[in-house]
Amino acid sequence: MAVPALEVDGVRKSYGRRLVVDDMTFDIRAGELFGFVGSNGAGKTTTMRIVLGVLAPDAGEVRWLGRPVDFAARRRFGYMPEERGLYPRMKVDEHLRYLGELHGLSPAAARSAAGRWIERLELSRYASEEVQNLSLGNQQRVQLAAALVHGPTVLVLDEPFSGLDPVAVDVMRDVLAERAADGVPVLFSSHQLSLVERVCDRVGIVSDGRLIACGTVGELSEEAGRRLLVDAPEAGEDWAAGLAGVEVVRREGTRTWLRLTKGADDQRVLRAALATGPVSAFVSEHPPLTELYRDLVTGARAPGEDAGERAGAAAGAARTAGDRSGGGER
Amino acid sequence: MSTVARVTDGATGRDAPDGATGRDAPDGERTSASGGGTAGPQDGPGALTARRAVGLVARREINSRMRTASFVLSTLGLLLALGVYAVILLLTEDGPARVGVEREASAMRPALAAVAGKTGDFEFVTVDGDRTDRLLRDGELSAVVGTTADGRLTLSVEREADEDLLAVVRAAAAEERVTRELERAGVDPVEFRERVASATVRIDVLEPRGNGAAEQFALILSSTGLLYFFFVFYGIMLAQGVVEEKSSRVVELLLSTIRPWQLLAGKLIGVAVVGLTQLVLLGGAAAALAQGTGVLTLPAAVGGTLVTLGVWFLLGFLLFAALLAAAAARVSRQEDLQGVVQPVMLLITAPFVLGLALLSKNVHDPLIEWLSLVPPLSPILMPARTLLGVAPVWQIVLSLVLAVAALAGMTRVAGRMYANSVLRSGSRVPFAEALRLR
């Protein structure tokens, strides 16, 4: 089992009387891409700023390799703030060298690192341009280079994909994957759920300052209830009506989509389907993250009590990476 | 660090339904990125000393400010203005005025020269009486002294008679008459003058002042004005820099690797160096100009003047700029800057206005004497008094000590306000919260 590299433990933060982050607890393992999703104002940015030490939490702590993160450890983190943080009138290469040196690189190391990232992120043409003269997408590449230039041990990126064109999204994704493959834990937030689903190892869903679910997309969907697609051509309208823990989501021609509550036996569903005649398809499906997210967030918002329990359960499931959905995948 | 870096694939949920699109694709790139990784975890960032952090920030400030067109242009512009001023001074100061003396009155020339000789403002030349009109109209001569048939002196001018010249001519005429009368009475004029001279009053000046009232005012204006200009100009420049960092959020990036006080100190030092450079350039040029044209007599050597200005600039600038930075850190947008720096600006402006008003009336004003000892008034009032040569050494030393003490205290408070506010974006940070102890 992987050792948690970066741990956020019981972090709480309030601005005045407004509680922004409440008992935020999760961890990221070395080499893991961790996606942080949640509605605007849910507390993602605040959490990230606390991880970076830009904000001090009211309670809780952040640990790196088991030890509370101190200033020296933070200096080796890489950070991409949500709102682009660069000097508008500084030249790209100068800026990267400056940030590299501020993170403790020697001038020579900073120069070579800046040059390498400029090349890797396809910014060579703009190296001696002022940052403000670049398009927003290119500024974002510079911002990524700024987070990477000192060879960080942890990457924390706030909305790295927002405003990027498809090519830039690919470059960004590849670079993040590369860093993760090098053993760097990568935490990033995004509203592009399909992208998060494709890219991330694990996902944390935040709502109203709390982490309401955390785990792989597979685990989350398990938690939300499995979906089954059954194609039984001779079955009647309500063939699945009497089955316990099964809910018909919709029917389309001969195909039926079902939602199974946790613990419901899919084999009973199969038997019921077979009882109607031939079954040409029986597929276990993952609901996309978008759907999971909507269910979780709206569910969490309605009754407060229930939300807490679900969050706990989901977090628990995240750690027991037991049987994954969809037998075929195993 | 890299011991934990390698984690076996699949330990975490790498079986996301769509497969790991980008993750396993760039195998080649992965090696290139980590292989060329001089900045990798192994030999990456080392410790960053506070001095290096401050130095790096200061160097960036200096580089980014000195290389801007506005710095170069403003320096050149001010130098040019000084140059133009110098040229005007040199052109207007065209030696003694030439005064003609007609042949008929040439007997008066020695007396005229003797009276005017002390000031050296007039030069007397003998001219023909019939050419007087033309010479005056051509501007060759500013006036012509002539004589009427009955021996009375006349003064012909083109438009208006110069008061000083009139006095000289009158005195010379009186002198001439006295000499003639004395000779007629059988008194030796030379002996008579000696006896009269011994009856004059000797004046003992306790605190001699080297300059005329106008020059003195010019000196106050230039010294306090220059300092005032620099405090405001560079103070605002620093305040804008603080807001720029805050509004562009670059401050979040910076403060994840250096401490707020290191950033503030670096910025203060950087801007101070830029300001001092410009001050020395301009002050040096101005002092050279003053000496060269002889318009002003500076109390000490030019070097001393510049050192005085430089020291007070540094002390005053650091004091005011730290406060301005602390005030500026409370807002996130340049538009809001004006409101928060106003109180600090008042601290700079008040002593300037007060100093000008009181010092120009009386350089020994006791109120100014006391106020000039106390920061934050001293950085503007004391250098003015020092340059006027009216500040005793003990007062200078005392004001310096007090200013340094105030600087130490104020930067601590300003540093706290800065650290408390600089990461809080959005609306203006309340004063009490900025001041709060963490």
Short mmCIF file of N, CA, C and O in Angstrom, two decimals, chain A residues 38 57 88 115 129 160 164 206 239 241-243 249 270 277 285 287 296 310 330:
data_model
loop_
_atom_site.label_atom_id
_atom_site.label_comp_id
_atom_site.label_asym_id
_atom_site.label_seq_id
_atom_site.Cartn_x
_atom_site.Cartn_y
_atom_site.Cartn_z
N GLY A 38 -15.44 20.69 -6.95
CA GLY A 38 -16.43 21.27 -6.07
C GLY A 38 -16.90 22.58 -6.64
O GLY A 38 -16.23 23.17 -7.49
N PRO A 57 -4.10 27.77 8.78
CA PRO A 57 -5.39 27.20 9.17
C PRO A 57 -5.72 27.56 10.61
O PRO A 57 -4.82 27.81 11.42
N PRO A 88 3.44 41.40 -14.62
CA PRO A 88 3.06 41.60 -16.02
C PRO A 88 4.19 42.13 -16.90
O PRO A 88 4.26 41.83 -18.07
N GLY A 115 15.24 27.49 -18.97
CA GLY A 115 15.37 27.18 -20.38
C GLY A 115 14.69 25.87 -20.74
O GLY A 115 14.02 25.76 -21.77
N GLU A 129 9.81 37.92 -24.27
CA GLU A 129 8.65 38.82 -24.30
C GLU A 129 8.22 39.11 -22.87
O GLU A 129 8.41 38.29 -21.97
N PRO A 160 -5.63 24.56 -13.22
CA PRO A 160 -4.60 24.69 -14.26
C PRO A 160 -5.16 24.59 -15.67
O PRO A 160 -4.54 25.07 -16.61
N LEU A 164 -7.68 27.00 -21.32
CA LEU A 164 -6.66 26.49 -22.25
C LEU A 164 -7.31 25.93 -23.51
O LEU A 164 -8.41 25.36 -23.44
N VAL A 206 -15.60 18.41 -2.94
CA VAL A 206 -15.77 19.33 -1.83
C VAL A 206 -17.10 20.05 -1.98
O VAL A 206 -17.48 20.45 -3.07
N TRP A 239 -40.35 -5.51 -16.00
CA TRP A 239 -39.73 -6.78 -15.60
C TRP A 239 -38.90 -6.64 -14.33
O TRP A 239 -38.76 -7.55 -13.54
N ALA A 241 -39.49 -4.58 -11.87
CA ALA A 241 -40.23 -3.80 -10.88
C ALA A 241 -40.08 -4.33 -9.46
O ALA A 241 -39.81 -3.57 -8.54
N GLY A 242 -40.20 -5.63 -9.28
CA GLY A 242 -40.24 -6.15 -7.91
C GLY A 242 -38.89 -6.37 -7.26
O GLY A 242 -38.82 -6.82 -6.13
N LEU A 243 -37.79 -6.08 -7.94
CA LEU A 243 -36.48 -6.43 -7.41
C LEU A 243 -36.06 -5.46 -6.31
O LEU A 243 -36.15 -4.24 -6.47
N VAL A 249 -33.84 3.47 -14.07
CA VAL A 249 -33.52 4.86 -14.38
C VAL A 249 -34.25 5.27 -15.65
O VAL A 249 -34.93 6.28 -15.68
N LEU A 270 -29.82 -10.34 -13.03
CA LEU A 270 -29.54 -11.14 -14.22
C LEU A 270 -30.55 -12.29 -14.34
O LEU A 270 -31.09 -12.55 -15.41
N GLY A 277 -36.56 -14.15 -20.99
CA GLY A 277 -36.12 -14.62 -22.30
C GLY A 277 -34.63 -14.39 -22.46
O GLY A 277 -33.90 -14.32 -21.47
N GLU A 285 -22.08 -0.46 -15.51
CA GLU A 285 -21.60 0.84 -16.01
C GLU A 285 -21.21 1.76 -14.88
O GLU A 285 -21.81 1.76 -13.82
N PRO A 287 -21.32 5.45 -13.66
CA PRO A 287 -21.89 6.75 -13.99
C PRO A 287 -20.72 7.72 -14.16
O PRO A 287 -19.73 7.60 -13.46
N LEU A 296 -23.91 13.75 -5.49
CA LEU A 296 -23.26 13.92 -4.20
C LEU A 296 -23.46 15.32 -3.65
O LEU A 296 -23.80 15.51 -2.49
N ARG A 310 -22.60 10.34 4.77
CA ARG A 310 -22.18 9.89 3.45
C ARG A 310 -20.72 10.19 3.21
O ARG A 310 -19.99 9.39 2.66
N ARG A 330 -11.84 -6.57 -13.88
CA ARG A 330 -10.87 -7.07 -12.91
C ARG A 330 -9.97 -8.13 -13.49
O ARG A 330 -10.41 -9.00 -14.17
#
